[in-house]
mmCIF file of N, CA and C in Angstrom:
data_model
loop_
_atom_site.group_PDB
_atom_site.id
_atom_site.type_symbol
_atom_site.label_atom_id
_atom_site.label_comp_id
_atom_site.label_asym_id
_atom_site.label_seq_id
_atom_site.Cartn_x
_atom_site.Cartn_y
_atom_site.Cartn_z
ATOM 1 N N MET A 12 -24.010 -8.414 19.836
ATOM 2 C CA MET A 12 -22.576 -8.858 19.371
ATOM 3 C C MET A 12 -22.069 -7.796 18.513
ATOM 4 N N VAL A 13 -20.914 -7.167 18.939
ATOM 5 C CA VAL A 13 -19.992 -6.365 18.258
ATOM 6 C C VAL A 13 -20.027 -6.407 16.694
ATOM 7 N N GLU A 14 -19.598 -7.560 16.484
ATOM 8 C CA GLU A 14 -19.199 -7.935 14.993
ATOM 9 C C GLU A 14 -20.363 -7.919 14.205
ATOM 10 N N ASN A 15 -21.639 -8.137 14.616
ATOM 11 C CA ASN A 15 -22.658 -7.913 13.804
ATOM 12 C C ASN A 15 -23.162 -6.772 13.528
ATOM 13 N N GLN A 16 -22.942 -5.828 14.594
ATOM 14 C CA GLN A 16 -23.024 -4.189 14.315
ATOM 15 C C GLN A 16 -22.172 -3.856 13.257
ATOM 16 N N GLU A 17 -20.786 -4.107 13.615
ATOM 17 C CA GLU A 17 -19.895 -3.783 12.453
ATOM 18 C C GLU A 17 -20.490 -4.124 10.983
ATOM 19 N N LEU A 18 -20.711 -5.276 11.012
ATOM 20 C CA LEU A 18 -21.235 -5.700 9.716
ATOM 21 C C LEU A 18 -22.170 -4.914 9.129
ATOM 22 N N ARG A 19 -23.396 -4.795 9.810
ATOM 23 C CA ARG A 19 -24.578 -3.871 9.276
ATOM 24 C C ARG A 19 -24.413 -2.543 9.248
ATOM 25 N N LYS A 20 -23.282 -1.811 10.080
ATOM 26 C CA LYS A 20 -22.960 -0.651 9.703
ATOM 27 C C LYS A 20 -22.135 -0.402 8.610
ATOM 28 N N ALA A 21 -21.442 -1.655 7.870
ATOM 29 C CA ALA A 21 -20.687 -1.412 6.857
ATOM 30 C C ALA A 21 -21.368 -1.935 5.655
ATOM 31 N N GLY A 22 -22.935 -2.158 5.865
ATOM 32 C CA GLY A 22 -23.776 -2.740 4.897
ATOM 33 C C GLY A 22 -23.681 -3.872 4.411
ATOM 34 N N LEU A 23 -23.140 -5.072 5.236
ATOM 35 C CA LEU A 23 -23.113 -6.206 4.690
ATOM 36 C C LEU A 23 -24.085 -7.165 5.541
ATOM 37 N N LYS A 24 -24.528 -8.115 4.838
ATOM 38 C CA LYS A 24 -25.485 -9.087 5.437
ATOM 39 C C LYS A 24 -24.738 -9.771 6.650
ATOM 40 N N VAL A 25 -25.224 -10.048 7.685
ATOM 41 C CA VAL A 25 -24.454 -10.788 8.714
ATOM 42 C C VAL A 25 -24.518 -12.454 8.360
ATOM 43 N N THR A 26 -23.336 -13.125 8.282
ATOM 44 C CA THR A 26 -23.424 -14.486 8.021
ATOM 45 C C THR A 26 -22.281 -14.898 8.749
ATOM 46 N N LEU A 27 -22.504 -16.221 8.979
ATOM 47 C CA LEU A 27 -21.271 -17.127 10.019
ATOM 48 C C LEU A 27 -20.148 -16.640 9.425
ATOM 49 N N PRO A 28 -19.644 -16.943 8.329
ATOM 50 C CA PRO A 28 -18.476 -16.930 7.675
ATOM 51 C C PRO A 28 -17.790 -15.406 8.130
ATOM 52 N N ARG A 29 -18.523 -14.441 7.842
ATOM 53 C CA ARG A 29 -18.307 -12.884 8.056
ATOM 54 C C ARG A 29 -17.879 -12.640 9.143
ATOM 55 N N VAL A 30 -18.822 -13.192 10.189
ATOM 56 C CA VAL A 30 -18.600 -13.056 11.884
ATOM 57 C C VAL A 30 -17.423 -13.591 12.036
ATOM 58 N N LYS A 31 -17.182 -14.818 11.965
ATOM 59 C CA LYS A 31 -16.006 -15.706 12.283
ATOM 60 C C LYS A 31 -14.715 -14.952 11.660
ATOM 61 N N ILE A 32 -14.865 -14.487 10.267
ATOM 62 C CA ILE A 32 -13.546 -13.889 9.939
ATOM 63 C C ILE A 32 -13.307 -12.503 10.655
ATOM 64 N N LEU A 33 -14.176 -11.852 10.795
ATOM 65 C CA LEU A 33 -13.966 -10.677 11.469
ATOM 66 C C LEU A 33 -13.539 -10.879 13.052
ATOM 67 N N GLN A 34 -14.249 -11.841 13.679
ATOM 68 C CA GLN A 34 -13.609 -12.024 15.004
ATOM 69 C C GLN A 34 -12.451 -12.651 14.835
ATOM 70 N N MET A 35 -11.975 -13.258 14.008
ATOM 71 C CA MET A 35 -10.385 -13.844 13.865
ATOM 72 C C MET A 35 -9.621 -12.572 13.931
ATOM 73 N N LEU A 36 -9.942 -11.603 12.855
ATOM 74 C CA LEU A 36 -8.908 -10.392 12.701
ATOM 75 C C LEU A 36 -9.117 -9.684 13.929
ATOM 76 N N ASP A 37 -9.994 -9.467 14.706
ATOM 77 C CA ASP A 37 -10.252 -8.711 15.826
ATOM 78 C C ASP A 37 -9.429 -9.401 17.097
ATOM 79 N N HIS A 38 -9.253 -10.690 17.320
ATOM 80 C CA HIS A 38 -8.903 -11.399 18.314
ATOM 81 C C HIS A 38 -7.440 -12.095 18.279
ATOM 82 N N SER A 39 -6.923 -11.892 17.120
ATOM 83 C CA SER A 39 -5.548 -12.555 16.845
ATOM 84 C C SER A 39 -4.618 -11.487 17.245
ATOM 85 N N PRO A 40 -3.446 -12.285 17.879
ATOM 86 C CA PRO A 40 -2.469 -11.582 18.361
ATOM 87 C C PRO A 40 -1.790 -10.907 17.189
ATOM 88 N N GLU A 41 -1.729 -11.444 15.892
ATOM 89 C CA GLU A 41 -1.206 -10.731 14.860
ATOM 90 C C GLU A 41 -2.132 -9.853 14.468
ATOM 91 N N ARG A 42 -1.455 -8.617 13.948
ATOM 92 C CA ARG A 42 -2.457 -7.201 13.572
ATOM 93 C C ARG A 42 -2.468 -7.575 11.890
ATOM 94 N N HIS A 43 -1.658 -8.056 11.295
ATOM 95 C CA HIS A 43 -1.609 -8.041 9.810
ATOM 96 C C HIS A 43 -1.463 -9.640 9.502
ATOM 97 N N MET A 44 -2.674 -9.950 8.832
ATOM 98 C CA MET A 44 -2.752 -11.459 8.396
ATOM 99 C C MET A 44 -3.023 -11.429 7.011
ATOM 100 N N SER A 45 -2.261 -12.495 6.287
ATOM 101 C CA SER A 45 -3.095 -12.688 4.984
ATOM 102 C C SER A 45 -4.056 -13.751 4.980
ATOM 103 N N ALA A 46 -4.914 -13.964 3.797
ATOM 104 C CA ALA A 46 -5.751 -14.789 3.800
ATOM 105 C C ALA A 46 -5.503 -16.076 4.205
ATOM 106 N N GLU A 47 -4.184 -16.674 3.896
ATOM 107 C CA GLU A 47 -3.983 -17.808 4.306
ATOM 108 C C GLU A 47 -3.908 -18.146 5.766
ATOM 109 N N ASP A 48 -3.408 -16.861 6.486
ATOM 110 C CA ASP A 48 -3.271 -16.746 7.839
ATOM 111 C C ASP A 48 -4.631 -17.005 8.351
ATOM 112 N N VAL A 49 -5.443 -16.216 7.933
ATOM 113 C CA VAL A 49 -7.031 -16.187 8.413
ATOM 114 C C VAL A 49 -7.401 -17.654 8.304
ATOM 115 N N TYR A 50 -7.192 -18.067 6.985
ATOM 116 C CA TYR A 50 -7.816 -19.666 6.982
ATOM 117 C C TYR A 50 -7.547 -20.691 7.652
ATOM 118 N N LYS A 51 -5.854 -20.640 7.857
ATOM 119 C CA LYS A 51 -5.402 -21.690 8.988
ATOM 120 C C LYS A 51 -5.942 -21.180 10.137
ATOM 121 N N ALA A 52 -5.687 -20.264 10.764
ATOM 122 C CA ALA A 52 -6.425 -19.853 12.140
ATOM 123 C C ALA A 52 -7.986 -20.335 12.417
ATOM 124 N N LEU A 53 -8.768 -20.488 11.278
ATOM 125 C CA LEU A 53 -10.076 -20.873 11.459
ATOM 126 C C LEU A 53 -10.107 -22.183 11.461
ATOM 127 N N MET A 54 -9.137 -22.935 10.531
ATOM 128 C CA MET A 54 -9.119 -24.283 10.697
ATOM 129 C C MET A 54 -8.663 -24.861 12.033
ATOM 130 N N GLU A 55 -7.563 -24.199 12.750
ATOM 131 C CA GLU A 55 -7.413 -24.800 13.893
ATOM 132 C C GLU A 55 -8.264 -24.507 14.908
ATOM 133 N N ALA A 56 -9.177 -23.347 14.775
ATOM 134 C CA ALA A 56 -10.095 -23.137 15.870
ATOM 135 C C ALA A 56 -11.451 -24.336 15.297
ATOM 136 N N GLY A 57 -11.368 -24.838 14.358
ATOM 137 C CA GLY A 57 -12.447 -25.679 14.117
ATOM 138 C C GLY A 57 -13.441 -25.274 13.361
ATOM 139 N N ASP A 58 -13.376 -24.321 12.795
ATOM 140 C CA ASP A 58 -14.391 -23.501 11.930
ATOM 141 C C ASP A 58 -14.178 -24.047 10.421
ATOM 142 N N ASP A 59 -15.274 -24.293 9.886
ATOM 143 C CA ASP A 59 -15.119 -24.788 8.515
ATOM 144 C C ASP A 59 -15.724 -23.596 7.492
ATOM 145 N N VAL A 60 -14.574 -23.034 7.211
ATOM 146 C CA VAL A 60 -14.556 -21.970 6.129
ATOM 147 C C VAL A 60 -13.553 -22.092 5.232
ATOM 148 N N GLY A 61 -14.073 -22.158 3.864
ATOM 149 C CA GLY A 61 -13.211 -22.641 2.835
ATOM 150 C C GLY A 61 -12.282 -21.056 2.355
ATOM 151 N N LEU A 62 -11.067 -21.521 1.886
ATOM 152 C CA LEU A 62 -10.214 -20.566 1.481
ATOM 153 C C LEU A 62 -10.471 -19.411 0.565
ATOM 154 N N ALA A 63 -11.577 -19.851 -0.411
ATOM 155 C CA ALA A 63 -12.029 -19.098 -1.378
ATOM 156 C C ALA A 63 -13.183 -18.129 -0.637
ATOM 157 N N THR A 64 -13.697 -18.793 0.448
ATOM 158 C CA THR A 64 -14.681 -17.716 0.940
ATOM 159 C C THR A 64 -13.919 -16.751 1.953
ATOM 160 N N VAL A 65 -12.666 -17.223 2.360
ATOM 161 C CA VAL A 65 -12.013 -16.140 3.110
ATOM 162 C C VAL A 65 -11.418 -14.931 2.277
ATOM 163 N N TYR A 66 -11.026 -15.351 1.256
ATOM 164 C CA TYR A 66 -10.642 -14.530 0.045
ATOM 165 C C TYR A 66 -11.772 -13.297 -0.228
ATOM 166 N N ARG A 67 -12.863 -14.157 -0.552
ATOM 167 C CA ARG A 67 -14.216 -13.182 -1.071
ATOM 168 C C ARG A 67 -14.464 -12.330 0.205
ATOM 169 N N VAL A 68 -14.638 -12.539 1.485
ATOM 170 C CA VAL A 68 -15.049 -12.066 2.592
ATOM 171 C C VAL A 68 -13.985 -10.764 2.691
ATOM 172 N N LEU A 69 -12.726 -11.255 2.789
ATOM 173 C CA LEU A 69 -11.799 -10.059 2.876
ATOM 174 C C LEU A 69 -11.960 -9.172 1.909
ATOM 175 N N THR A 70 -12.319 -9.574 0.630
ATOM 176 C CA THR A 70 -12.324 -8.587 -0.463
ATOM 177 C C THR A 70 -13.503 -7.824 -0.157
ATOM 178 N N GLN A 71 -14.634 -8.083 0.271
ATOM 179 C CA GLN A 71 -15.793 -7.529 0.850
ATOM 180 C C GLN A 71 -15.589 -6.543 2.004
ATOM 181 N N PHE A 72 -14.811 -7.002 2.832
ATOM 182 C CA PHE A 72 -14.574 -6.160 3.996
ATOM 183 C C PHE A 72 -13.684 -5.156 3.519
ATOM 184 N N GLU A 73 -12.869 -5.172 2.706
ATOM 185 C CA GLU A 73 -11.825 -3.960 2.271
ATOM 186 C C GLU A 73 -12.683 -2.978 1.495
ATOM 187 N N SER A 74 -13.627 -3.489 0.526
ATOM 188 C CA SER A 74 -14.678 -2.422 -0.057
ATOM 189 C C SER A 74 -15.244 -1.657 0.756
ATOM 190 N N ALA A 75 -15.897 -2.614 1.953
ATOM 191 C CA ALA A 75 -16.561 -1.974 2.888
ATOM 192 C C ALA A 75 -16.077 -1.040 3.970
ATOM 193 N N GLY A 76 -14.698 -0.933 3.605
ATOM 194 C CA GLY A 76 -13.749 -0.080 4.763
ATOM 195 C C GLY A 76 -13.683 -0.814 6.249
ATOM 196 N N LEU A 77 -13.848 -1.866 6.326
ATOM 197 C CA LEU A 77 -13.466 -2.828 7.549
ATOM 198 C C LEU A 77 -12.202 -3.252 7.656
ATOM 199 N N VAL A 78 -11.514 -3.474 6.612
ATOM 200 C CA VAL A 78 -10.211 -3.940 6.419
ATOM 201 C C VAL A 78 -9.462 -3.193 5.765
ATOM 202 N N VAL A 79 -7.990 -2.824 5.926
ATOM 203 C CA VAL A 79 -6.983 -2.180 5.012
ATOM 204 C C VAL A 79 -6.191 -3.406 4.226
ATOM 205 N N ARG A 80 -5.945 -3.420 3.213
ATOM 206 C CA ARG A 80 -4.962 -4.261 2.470
ATOM 207 C C ARG A 80 -3.674 -3.681 2.270
ATOM 208 N N HIS A 81 -2.542 -4.410 2.670
ATOM 209 C CA HIS A 81 -1.198 -3.955 2.327
ATOM 210 C C HIS A 81 -0.506 -4.999 1.458
ATOM 211 N N ASN A 82 0.292 -4.591 0.513
ATOM 212 C CA ASN A 82 0.787 -5.490 -0.431
ATOM 213 C C ASN A 82 2.540 -4.906 -0.369
ATOM 214 N N PHE A 83 2.796 -5.462 0.709
ATOM 215 C CA PHE A 83 4.491 -5.198 1.046
ATOM 216 C C PHE A 83 5.166 -6.093 -0.022
ATOM 217 N N ASP A 84 6.558 -5.214 -0.510
ATOM 218 C CA ASP A 84 7.272 -5.980 -1.222
ATOM 219 C C ASP A 84 7.932 -7.347 -0.904
ATOM 220 N N GLY A 85 7.816 -8.223 -1.821
ATOM 221 C CA GLY A 85 8.376 -9.382 -1.362
ATOM 222 C C GLY A 85 7.293 -10.386 -0.626
ATOM 223 N N GLY A 86 6.458 -9.990 -0.757
ATOM 224 C CA GLY A 86 5.178 -10.727 0.073
ATOM 225 C C GLY A 86 4.088 -10.654 -0.462
ATOM 226 N N HIS A 87 3.069 -11.463 0.176
ATOM 227 C CA HIS A 87 1.472 -11.353 -0.333
ATOM 228 C C HIS A 87 0.818 -10.319 0.382
ATOM 229 N N ALA A 88 -0.440 -10.054 -0.259
ATOM 230 C CA ALA A 88 -1.020 -9.183 0.481
ATOM 231 C C ALA A 88 -1.742 -9.566 2.138
ATOM 232 N N VAL A 89 -1.591 -8.515 2.955
ATOM 233 C CA VAL A 89 -1.786 -8.899 4.469
ATOM 234 C C VAL A 89 -2.894 -7.751 4.515
ATOM 235 N N PHE A 90 -3.812 -8.149 5.565
ATOM 236 C CA PHE A 90 -5.100 -7.261 6.141
ATOM 237 C C PHE A 90 -4.772 -7.155 7.482
ATOM 238 N N GLU A 91 -5.280 -5.984 7.513
ATOM 239 C CA GLU A 91 -5.414 -5.479 9.067
ATOM 240 C C GLU A 91 -7.166 -4.670 9.550
ATOM 241 N N LEU A 92 -7.534 -4.911 10.524
ATOM 242 C CA LEU A 92 -8.871 -4.109 10.607
ATOM 243 C C LEU A 92 -8.432 -2.561 10.633
ATOM 244 N N ALA A 93 -9.436 -1.901 9.919
ATOM 245 C CA ALA A 93 -9.374 -0.580 9.800
ATOM 246 C C ALA A 93 -9.836 0.110 10.995
ATOM 247 N N ASP A 94 -9.069 0.764 11.757
ATOM 248 C CA ASP A 94 -9.399 1.485 12.987
ATOM 249 C C ASP A 94 -9.590 2.862 12.913
ATOM 250 N N GLY A 95 -9.128 3.506 11.864
ATOM 251 C CA GLY A 95 -9.138 5.063 11.667
ATOM 252 C C GLY A 95 -8.073 5.753 12.236
ATOM 253 N N GLU A 96 -7.056 5.149 12.706
ATOM 254 C CA GLU A 96 -5.904 5.809 13.276
ATOM 255 C C GLU A 96 -4.799 5.456 12.165
ATOM 256 N N HIS A 97 -4.251 6.518 11.807
ATOM 257 C CA HIS A 97 -3.041 6.241 10.754
ATOM 258 C C HIS A 97 -1.901 5.871 11.491
ATOM 259 N N HIS A 98 -1.451 5.328 10.668
ATOM 260 C CA HIS A 98 0.285 4.704 11.341
ATOM 261 C C HIS A 98 0.703 4.179 10.148
ATOM 262 N N ASP A 99 2.140 4.021 10.174
ATOM 263 C CA ASP A 99 2.948 3.667 9.117
ATOM 264 C C ASP A 99 3.710 2.258 9.357
ATOM 265 N N HIS A 100 4.333 1.793 8.521
ATOM 266 C CA HIS A 100 4.811 0.447 8.702
ATOM 267 C C HIS A 100 6.303 0.046 8.329
ATOM 268 N N MET A 101 7.096 -0.658 9.278
ATOM 269 C CA MET A 101 8.358 -1.227 8.723
ATOM 270 C C MET A 101 8.132 -2.699 8.782
ATOM 271 N N VAL A 102 8.864 -3.201 7.705
ATOM 272 C CA VAL A 102 8.851 -4.582 7.422
ATOM 273 C C VAL A 102 10.140 -5.189 7.383
ATOM 274 N N CYS A 103 10.338 -6.219 8.428
ATOM 275 C CA CYS A 103 11.863 -7.002 8.323
ATOM 276 C C CYS A 103 11.793 -7.753 7.047
ATOM 277 N N VAL A 104 13.117 -7.369 6.491
ATOM 278 C CA VAL A 104 13.212 -8.314 5.296
ATOM 279 C C VAL A 104 13.528 -9.599 5.335
ATOM 280 N N ASP A 105 14.242 -10.081 6.568
ATOM 281 C CA ASP A 105 14.595 -11.317 7.005
ATOM 282 C C ASP A 105 13.349 -12.162 7.713
ATOM 283 N N THR A 106 12.547 -11.624 8.232
ATOM 284 C CA THR A 106 11.392 -12.247 8.980
ATOM 285 C C THR A 106 10.116 -12.223 8.459
ATOM 286 N N GLY A 107 9.759 -10.794 7.797
ATOM 287 C CA GLY A 107 8.528 -10.487 7.509
ATOM 288 C C GLY A 107 7.592 -10.031 8.530
ATOM 289 N N GLU A 108 8.282 -9.764 9.449
ATOM 290 C CA GLU A 108 7.499 -8.981 10.726
ATOM 291 C C GLU A 108 7.008 -7.764 10.358
ATOM 292 N N VAL A 109 5.814 -7.201 10.910
ATOM 293 C CA VAL A 109 5.292 -6.040 10.335
ATOM 294 C C VAL A 109 5.576 -5.212 11.492
ATOM 295 N N ILE A 110 5.955 -3.946 11.754
ATOM 296 C CA ILE A 110 6.211 -3.205 13.011
ATOM 297 C C ILE A 110 5.241 -1.918 12.773
ATOM 298 N N GLU A 111 4.507 -1.518 13.599
ATOM 299 C CA GLU A 111 3.568 -0.210 13.311
ATOM 300 C C GLU A 111 4.090 0.771 13.940
ATOM 301 N N PHE A 112 4.338 2.076 12.945
ATOM 302 C CA PHE A 112 4.437 3.034 14.091
ATOM 303 C C PHE A 112 4.092 4.372 13.593
ATOM 304 N N PHE A 113 4.001 5.600 14.626
ATOM 305 C CA PHE A 113 3.466 6.711 14.232
ATOM 306 C C PHE A 113 4.693 7.815 14.547
ATOM 307 N N ASP A 114 4.975 8.857 13.752
ATOM 308 C CA ASP A 114 5.799 9.780 14.294
ATOM 309 C C ASP A 114 5.745 11.065 13.696
ATOM 310 N N ALA A 115 5.013 11.924 14.396
ATOM 311 C CA ALA A 115 4.443 13.362 13.982
ATOM 312 C C ALA A 115 5.390 14.180 13.171
ATOM 313 N N GLU A 116 6.638 14.196 13.433
ATOM 314 C CA GLU A 116 7.572 14.816 12.656
ATOM 315 C C GLU A 116 7.521 14.394 11.258
ATOM 316 N N ILE A 117 7.552 13.110 11.110
ATOM 317 C CA ILE A 117 7.689 12.581 9.447
ATOM 318 C C ILE A 117 6.402 12.802 8.867
ATOM 319 N N GLU A 118 5.193 13.023 9.683
ATOM 320 C CA GLU A 118 4.044 13.286 8.945
ATOM 321 C C GLU A 118 3.920 14.675 8.696
ATOM 322 N N ARG A 119 4.450 15.494 9.342
ATOM 323 C CA ARG A 119 4.557 16.945 9.225
ATOM 324 C C ARG A 119 5.286 17.203 8.034
ATOM 325 N N ARG A 120 6.717 16.651 8.022
ATOM 326 C CA ARG A 120 7.437 16.907 6.801
ATOM 327 C C ARG A 120 6.886 16.221 5.294
ATOM 328 N N GLN A 121 6.178 15.335 5.567
ATOM 329 C CA GLN A 121 5.453 14.780 4.311
ATOM 330 C C GLN A 121 4.490 15.923 3.811
ATOM 331 N N ARG A 122 3.690 16.557 4.805
ATOM 332 C CA ARG A 122 2.710 17.572 4.337
ATOM 333 C C ARG A 122 3.301 18.644 4.031
ATOM 334 N N GLU A 123 4.543 18.962 4.316
ATOM 335 C CA GLU A 123 5.333 20.258 4.144
ATOM 336 C C GLU A 123 5.774 19.949 2.804
ATOM 337 N N ILE A 124 6.426 18.585 2.387
ATOM 338 C CA ILE A 124 6.956 18.621 1.065
ATOM 339 C C ILE A 124 6.146 18.638 0.091
ATOM 340 N N VAL A 125 4.759 18.174 0.157
ATOM 341 C CA VAL A 125 3.780 18.201 -0.787
ATOM 342 C C VAL A 125 3.103 19.292 -1.235
ATOM 343 N N ARG A 126 3.109 20.239 0.005
ATOM 344 C CA ARG A 126 2.950 21.845 -0.191
ATOM 345 C C ARG A 126 4.048 22.506 -1.136
ATOM 346 N N GLU A 127 5.218 22.345 -0.650
ATOM 347 C CA GLU A 127 6.245 22.689 -1.495
ATOM 348 C C GLU A 127 6.482 22.551 -2.881
ATOM 349 N N HIS A 128 6.016 21.435 -3.201
ATOM 350 C CA HIS A 128 5.868 20.797 -4.801
ATOM 351 C C HIS A 128 4.476 21.253 -5.367
ATOM 352 N N GLY A 129 3.263 22.151 -4.326
ATOM 353 C CA GLY A 129 2.359 22.564 -4.941
ATOM 354 C C GLY A 129 1.237 21.741 -5.146
ATOM 355 N N PHE A 130 1.445 20.701 -4.245
ATOM 356 C CA PHE A 130 0.227 19.684 -4.121
ATOM 357 C C PHE A 130 -0.533 19.551 -3.138
ATOM 358 N N GLU A 131 -1.488 18.848 -3.036
ATOM 359 C CA GLU A 131 -2.526 18.659 -1.869
ATOM 360 C C GLU A 131 -2.360 17.078 -1.563
ATOM 361 N N MET A 132 -2.165 16.817 -0.377
ATOM 362 C CA MET A 132 -2.116 15.384 -0.044
ATOM 363 C C MET A 132 -3.468 14.712 0.005
ATOM 364 N N VAL A 133 -3.594 13.648 -0.634
ATOM 365 C CA VAL A 133 -5.066 13.052 -0.318
ATOM 366 C C VAL A 133 -4.820 11.838 0.480
ATOM 367 N N ASP A 134 -3.757 11.170 0.008
ATOM 368 C CA ASP A 134 -3.478 9.653 0.919
ATOM 369 C C ASP A 134 -2.114 9.505 0.930
ATOM 370 N N HIS A 135 -1.421 8.635 1.814
ATOM 371 C CA HIS A 135 -0.075 8.271 1.796
ATOM 372 C C HIS A 135 -0.015 7.084 2.494
ATOM 373 N N ASN A 136 1.137 6.274 2.135
ATOM 374 C CA ASN A 136 1.274 5.126 2.732
ATOM 375 C C ASN A 136 2.991 5.084 2.930
ATOM 376 N N LEU A 137 3.913 4.935 4.008
ATOM 377 C CA LEU A 137 5.094 4.930 4.245
ATOM 378 C C LEU A 137 5.268 3.480 4.587
ATOM 379 N N VAL A 138 6.260 2.918 3.803
ATOM 380 C CA VAL A 138 6.560 1.439 4.443
ATOM 381 C C VAL A 138 8.268 1.544 4.343
ATOM 382 N N LEU A 139 8.833 1.288 5.438
ATOM 383 C CA LEU A 139 10.326 1.207 5.616
ATOM 384 C C LEU A 139 10.536 -0.314 5.711
ATOM 385 N N TYR A 140 11.519 -0.793 4.790
ATOM 386 C CA TYR A 140 12.323 -2.146 4.780
ATOM 387 C C TYR A 140 13.232 -2.238 5.521
ATOM 388 N N VAL A 141 13.309 -2.973 6.725
ATOM 389 C CA VAL A 141 14.326 -3.048 7.702
ATOM 390 C C VAL A 141 15.056 -4.318 8.007
ATOM 391 N N LYS A 142 16.206 -4.364 8.679
ATOM 392 C CA LYS A 142 16.556 -5.738 9.301
ATOM 393 C C LYS A 142 17.492 -5.405 10.432
ATOM 394 N N LYS A 143 17.563 -6.212 11.291
ATOM 395 C CA LYS A 143 18.234 -6.099 12.591
ATOM 396 C C LYS A 143 19.536 -5.705 12.653
ATOM 397 N N LYS A 144 20.146 -4.974 13.174
ATOM 398 C CA LYS A 144 21.685 -4.491 13.237
ATOM 399 C C LYS A 144 22.337 -5.693 13.384
ATOM 400 N N GLY A 145 23.250 -5.739 12.714
ATOM 401 C CA GLY A 145 24.408 -6.762 12.939
ATOM 402 C C GLY A 145 24.164 -8.596 12.654
ATOM 403 N N VAL A 146 23.036 -8.387 11.869
ATOM 404 C CA VAL A 146 22.742 -9.877 11.400
ATOM 405 C C VAL A 146 22.968 -10.142 10.235
#
C-alpha cells in the first residue's frame, strides 16, 4: 500500500488513523482541507477517528514534510499534500475557494527583485485574494 510506504519514508509509524487521514487527503476532490474537513469526511466514510487525533496527525504530517499548512487570511489553517511542485494560490474572499496556479514570469520576477535588493531567496509564498468580477 502506497500510504504505508509514504509514512515509513517520512519516519512515521504506520497506524490506522495515519493511513486513513493520508488516504483522505490523497483521494479527496478538495486539495486544501482543514482539520475539520478531514474529520467530517472521515465521519461520513464511517471511520472512527477523533478530531484531536486528526489535528495531531496533521501536525505530525507537517513536521514530516508530508503536508503543507496554509494559513490564509480570514480563515483557518488548511492542509495539502506536499507534492514537491511549487505553486501559488488565489483565495476567493467571498467563497473561500482556493485556486492553485503557477506562472514562470512571476517566479522569475520574484527572484530578480530579491537579487536587486542584495538577498538570496530561501522560500516564498504568494497568495492573491480575489473575488469574481461584477459580483
